[in-house]
mmCIF file of C-alpha atoms in Angstrom:
data_model
loop_
_atom_site.group_PDB
_atom_site.id
_atom_site.type_symbol
_atom_site.label_atom_id
_atom_site.label_comp_id
_atom_site.label_asym_id
_atom_site.label_seq_id
_atom_site.Cartn_x
_atom_site.Cartn_y
_atom_site.Cartn_z
ATOM 1 C CA MET A 442 6.851 3.213 43.271
ATOM 2 C CA GLU A 443 6.053 -0.250 41.923
ATOM 3 C CA LEU A 444 3.710 1.241 39.333
ATOM 4 C CA LEU A 445 6.459 3.603 38.130
ATOM 5 C CA ARG A 446 8.943 0.715 37.889
ATOM 6 C CA LEU A 447 6.484 -1.438 35.928
ATOM 7 C CA PHE A 448 5.762 1.468 33.584
ATOM 8 C CA PHE A 449 9.432 1.834 32.663
ATOM 9 C CA ILE A 450 9.980 -1.922 32.420
ATOM 10 C CA ASN A 451 7.082 -2.155 29.962
ATOM 11 C CA LEU A 452 8.365 0.923 28.139
ATOM 12 C CA ILE A 453 11.708 -0.716 27.309
ATOM 13 C CA ALA A 454 10.588 -4.376 27.355
ATOM 14 C CA ASN A 455 10.793 -4.997 23.590
ATOM 15 C CA ASP A 456 13.491 -2.480 22.781
ATOM 16 C CA MET A 457 16.337 -4.992 22.550
ATOM 17 C CA GLU A 458 14.371 -7.088 20.068
ATOM 18 C CA TYR A 459 13.654 -3.939 18.075
ATOM 19 C CA ILE A 460 17.351 -3.011 18.057
ATOM 20 C CA ASP A 461 18.305 -6.552 16.998
ATOM 21 C CA LYS A 462 15.823 -6.440 14.092
ATOM 22 C CA PHE A 463 17.102 -2.992 13.179
ATOM 23 C CA GLU A 464 20.651 -4.365 13.096
ATOM 24 C CA GLU A 465 19.506 -7.226 10.844
ATOM 25 C CA SER A 466 17.907 -4.693 8.532
ATOM 26 C CA ILE A 467 21.140 -2.711 8.360
ATOM 27 C CA THR A 468 23.168 -5.857 7.669
ATOM 28 C CA ASP A 469 20.730 -7.009 4.985
ATOM 29 C CA THR A 470 20.934 -3.621 3.300
ATOM 30 C CA GLU A 471 24.722 -3.758 3.347
ATOM 31 C CA ASP A 472 24.753 -7.294 1.925
ATOM 32 C CA HIS A 473 22.295 -6.308 -0.786
ATOM 33 C CA ALA A 474 24.391 -3.270 -1.685
ATOM 34 C CA LEU A 475 27.542 -5.376 -1.948
ATOM 35 C CA GLN A 476 25.852 -7.885 -4.247
ATOM 36 C CA ASN A 477 23.908 -5.420 -6.386
ATOM 37 C CA LYS A 478 25.137 -1.905 -6.702
ATOM 38 C CA THR A 479 22.031 -0.003 -5.738
ATOM 39 C CA ASN A 480 21.550 3.689 -6.218
ATOM 40 C CA ASP A 481 19.421 4.103 -3.120
ATOM 41 C CA TYR A 482 22.119 2.771 -0.777
ATOM 42 C CA LEU A 483 23.112 6.235 0.395
ATOM 43 C CA ASP A 484 19.438 7.086 1.008
ATOM 44 C CA GLN A 485 19.140 3.950 3.133
ATOM 45 C CA ILE A 486 22.210 4.925 5.153
ATOM 46 C CA ILE A 487 20.790 8.395 5.776
ATOM 47 C CA LYS A 488 17.472 6.861 6.836
ATOM 48 C CA PHE A 489 19.245 4.512 9.260
ATOM 49 C CA ARG A 490 21.286 7.366 10.725
ATOM 50 C CA LYS A 491 18.162 9.452 11.336
ATOM 51 C CA GLN A 492 16.361 6.562 13.017
ATOM 52 C CA LEU A 493 19.366 5.836 15.200
ATOM 53 C CA LEU A 494 19.642 9.507 16.113
ATOM 54 C CA HIS A 495 16.023 9.448 17.301
ATOM 55 C CA LEU A 496 16.714 6.324 19.345
ATOM 56 C CA LYS A 497 19.799 7.945 20.837
ATOM 57 C CA HIS A 498 17.786 10.995 21.921
ATOM 58 C CA TYR A 499 15.079 8.740 23.327
ATOM 59 C CA TYR A 500 17.542 6.817 25.491
ATOM 60 C CA ASN A 501 19.331 10.006 26.506
ATOM 61 C CA GLN A 502 16.032 11.364 27.806
ATOM 62 C CA LEU A 503 15.412 8.146 29.727
ATOM 63 C CA GLN A 504 18.935 8.425 31.139
ATOM 64 C CA VAL A 505 18.227 11.942 32.398
ATOM 65 C CA ILE A 506 14.976 10.789 34.025
ATOM 66 C CA PHE A 507 16.694 7.907 35.790
ATOM 67 C CA ASP A 508 19.629 10.053 36.839
ATOM 68 C CA GLY A 509 17.088 12.259 38.595
ATOM 69 C CA PHE A 510 15.395 9.247 40.190
ATOM 70 C CA LEU A 511 18.673 7.801 41.417
ATOM 71 C CA GLU A 512 19.779 11.102 42.963
ATOM 72 C CA ASN A 513 16.752 10.705 45.233
ATOM 73 C CA GLU A 514 16.998 14.280 46.503
ATOM 74 C CA ASN A 515 13.520 14.222 48.062
ATOM 75 C CA LYS A 516 14.079 10.791 49.628
ATOM 76 C CA LEU A 517 11.036 9.381 47.786
ATOM 77 C CA PHE A 518 12.629 5.977 47.204
ATOM 78 C CA ASP A 519 13.906 3.474 49.730
ATOM 79 C CA SER A 520 17.077 1.445 49.128
ATOM 80 C CA GLU A 521 15.196 -1.501 47.548
ATOM 81 C CA SER A 522 13.404 0.833 45.108
ATOM 82 C CA LEU A 523 16.705 2.501 44.234
ATOM 83 C CA ARG A 524 18.234 -0.922 43.559
ATOM 84 C CA LYS A 525 15.370 -1.795 41.182
ATOM 85 C CA LEU A 526 15.638 1.590 39.473
ATOM 86 C CA THR A 527 19.383 1.048 39.100
ATOM 87 C CA ILE A 528 18.668 -2.222 37.282
ATOM 88 C CA ILE A 529 16.378 -0.413 34.837
ATOM 89 C CA HIS A 530 18.968 2.367 34.502
ATOM 90 C CA ASN A 531 21.586 -0.247 33.585
ATOM 91 C CA ARG A 532 19.254 -1.744 30.960
ATOM 92 C CA ILE A 533 18.815 1.697 29.440
ATOM 93 C CA ASP A 534 22.617 2.109 29.434
ATOM 94 C CA HIS A 535 22.911 -1.191 27.594
ATOM 95 C CA LEU A 536 20.287 -0.141 25.042
ATOM 96 C CA GLN A 537 22.008 3.187 24.547
ATOM 97 C CA LEU A 538 25.349 1.441 23.975
ATOM 98 C CA SER A 539 23.703 -0.843 21.416
ATOM 99 C CA VAL A 540 22.346 2.184 19.550
ATOM 100 C CA SER A 541 25.780 3.844 19.652
ATOM 101 C CA SER A 542 27.346 0.688 18.216
ATOM 102 C CA LEU A 543 24.799 0.654 15.416
ATOM 103 C CA ARG A 544 25.495 4.315 14.692
ATOM 104 C CA ASP A 545 29.201 3.518 14.412
ATOM 105 C CA TYR A 546 28.380 0.596 12.123
ATOM 106 C CA VAL A 547 26.248 2.796 9.860
ATOM 107 C CA THR A 548 29.014 5.411 9.808
ATOM 108 C CA GLN A 549 31.471 2.729 8.707
ATOM 109 C CA MET A 550 29.030 1.651 6.003
ATOM 110 C CA ARG A 551 28.828 5.213 4.728
ATOM 111 C CA GLU A 552 32.613 5.559 4.737
ATOM 112 C CA ALA A 553 33.003 2.255 2.883
ATOM 113 C CA TYR A 554 30.436 3.373 0.330
ATOM 114 C CA GLN A 555 32.249 6.693 -0.117
ATOM 115 C CA SER A 556 35.565 4.864 -0.499
ATOM 116 C CA GLN A 557 34.049 2.690 -3.218
ATOM 117 C CA ILE A 558 32.824 5.767 -5.062
ATOM 118 C CA ASP A 559 36.266 7.367 -4.708
ATOM 119 C CA ILE A 560 37.920 4.245 -6.136
ATOM 120 C CA GLU A 561 35.580 4.282 -9.131
ATOM 121 C CA GLN A 562 36.217 7.985 -9.708
ATOM 122 C CA ASN A 563 39.981 7.428 -9.453
ATOM 123 C CA HIS A 564 39.734 4.698 -12.074
ATOM 124 C CA ILE A 565 37.850 7.027 -14.409
ATOM 125 C CA MET A 566 40.401 9.787 -13.850
ATOM 126 C CA LYS A 567 43.208 7.312 -14.551
ATOM 127 C CA VAL A 568 41.640 6.404 -17.891
ATOM 128 C CA PHE A 569 41.245 10.073 -18.829
ATOM 129 C CA THR A 570 44.839 10.776 -17.819
ATOM 130 C CA LEU A 571 46.140 7.927 -19.949
ATOM 131 C CA ILE A 572 44.124 9.069 -22.947
ATOM 132 C CA THR A 573 45.480 12.565 -22.466
ATOM 133 C CA ALA A 574 49.036 11.241 -22.172
ATOM 134 C CA ILE A 575 48.644 9.288 -25.414
ATOM 135 C CA PHE A 576 47.295 12.235 -27.398
ATOM 136 C CA LEU A 577 49.551 14.926 -25.927
ATOM 137 C CA PRO A 578 52.560 14.063 -28.173
ATOM 138 C CA LEU A 579 50.236 13.986 -31.176
ATOM 139 C CA THR A 580 48.962 17.440 -30.262
ATOM 140 C CA LEU A 581 52.554 18.667 -30.074
ATOM 141 C CA MET A 582 53.323 17.202 -33.492
ATOM 142 C CA VAL A 583 50.206 18.732 -35.048
ATOM 143 C CA GLY A 584 51.107 22.094 -33.549
ATOM 144 C CA TRP A 585 54.662 21.846 -34.817
ATOM 145 C CA TYR A 586 53.704 20.999 -38.378
ATOM 146 C CA GLY A 587 50.760 23.343 -38.379
ATOM 147 C CA MET A 588 53.099 26.342 -38.283
ATOM 148 C CA ASN A 589 53.825 26.084 -42.044
ATOM 149 C CA PHE A 590 57.249 27.724 -42.151
ATOM 150 C CA LYS A 591 58.700 28.296 -45.623
ATOM 151 C CA HIS A 592 61.798 26.195 -45.248
ATOM 152 C CA MET A 593 60.359 23.016 -43.771
ATOM 153 C CA TYR A 594 61.692 20.167 -45.889
ATOM 154 C CA GLU A 595 58.792 17.923 -44.873
ATOM 155 C CA LEU A 596 56.222 20.186 -46.568
ATOM 156 C CA ASN A 597 57.728 19.652 -50.015
ATOM 157 C CA SER A 598 58.264 15.897 -49.737
ATOM 158 C CA PRO A 599 55.588 13.703 -51.324
ATOM 159 C CA TYR A 600 55.976 11.160 -48.484
ATOM 160 C CA SER A 601 55.718 13.602 -45.600
ATOM 161 C CA TYR A 602 52.017 13.026 -44.959
ATOM 162 C CA PRO A 603 52.276 9.185 -44.800
ATOM 163 C CA ILE A 604 55.458 9.482 -42.694
ATOM 164 C CA PHE A 605 53.657 11.817 -40.295
ATOM 165 C CA ILE A 606 50.774 9.329 -40.011
ATOM 166 C CA LEU A 607 53.219 6.457 -39.419
ATOM 167 C CA ILE A 608 55.116 8.389 -36.747
ATOM 168 C CA SER A 609 51.831 9.303 -35.042
ATOM 169 C CA ILE A 610 50.749 5.657 -34.989
ATOM 170 C CA LEU A 611 54.171 4.573 -33.683
ATOM 171 C CA VAL A 612 54.014 7.156 -30.894
ATOM 172 C CA CYS A 613 50.557 5.952 -29.850
ATOM 173 C CA ILE A 614 51.568 2.282 -29.947
ATOM 174 C CA SER A 615 54.797 2.888 -28.037
ATOM 175 C CA LEU A 616 52.940 4.813 -25.327
ATOM 176 C CA VAL A 617 50.323 2.062 -25.011
ATOM 177 C CA ILE A 618 53.067 -0.579 -24.718
ATOM 178 C CA TYR A 619 54.897 1.526 -22.131
ATOM 179 C CA PHE A 620 51.729 1.994 -20.076
ATOM 180 C CA LYS A 621 50.953 -1.730 -20.278
ATOM 181 C CA LYS A 622 54.476 -2.609 -19.047
ATOM 182 C CA LYS A 623 54.000 -0.238 -16.132
ATOM 183 C CA HIS A 624 50.567 -1.838 -15.464
ATOM 184 C CA TRP A 625 48.845 1.512 -15.678
ATOM 185 C CA PHE A 626 46.086 -0.067 -17.743
#
C-alpha cells in the first residue's frame, strides 16, 4: 500500500508548479497580445485549450482510479490507508479545479479576442455605410439627370453642369457635417 501511495504522490508532486507556470505562460501571452496585436494569438489560444483538455482528461482518469480505491470493495485498504488515499484524492481534485479555472480563463481570452475582432469589423462596416450614405444621393441625382427627357430645362442651360457639380458638392458636405454632429465619424 505504501508503495502505491508513494507512486501517486510522486506522480503529482510537481503538477501544481507546472500548472502555475502554465498560467504564467497564458497570462504572458495575453499581455503580449494586448500590447502588440499578434496574428498568432488565436493559434496560441487553441494550443492552450488543447493542452488544458489533455490535463483535464489526465486528472479525470486519476479521479476514476482513486474513486475505485476509496470504494474499497475488496477491503484491501485499512482506515489509515484510506485516509492517506483521500488526501491524495483531494490533491487531485484541487489540481483538476485549477485546470478547469485555466480552461475558463482561456475561454474568456478567446471571447475577448473575438469581441475585439467584432469591434474592428463593426468599425469597418460603419465606414462603408457612411460612404454609401454620402454617395447614395449623388447616385440618385445622376440617375435622374441621366434620363435625358426632352423637356428638361436644365439640359439647355449653359450653367446646368456647374450647378449640378455645386449641388453635388453641397450634398456631400452637408451629409459629412450632419454625420459629424451625430458623432458617427
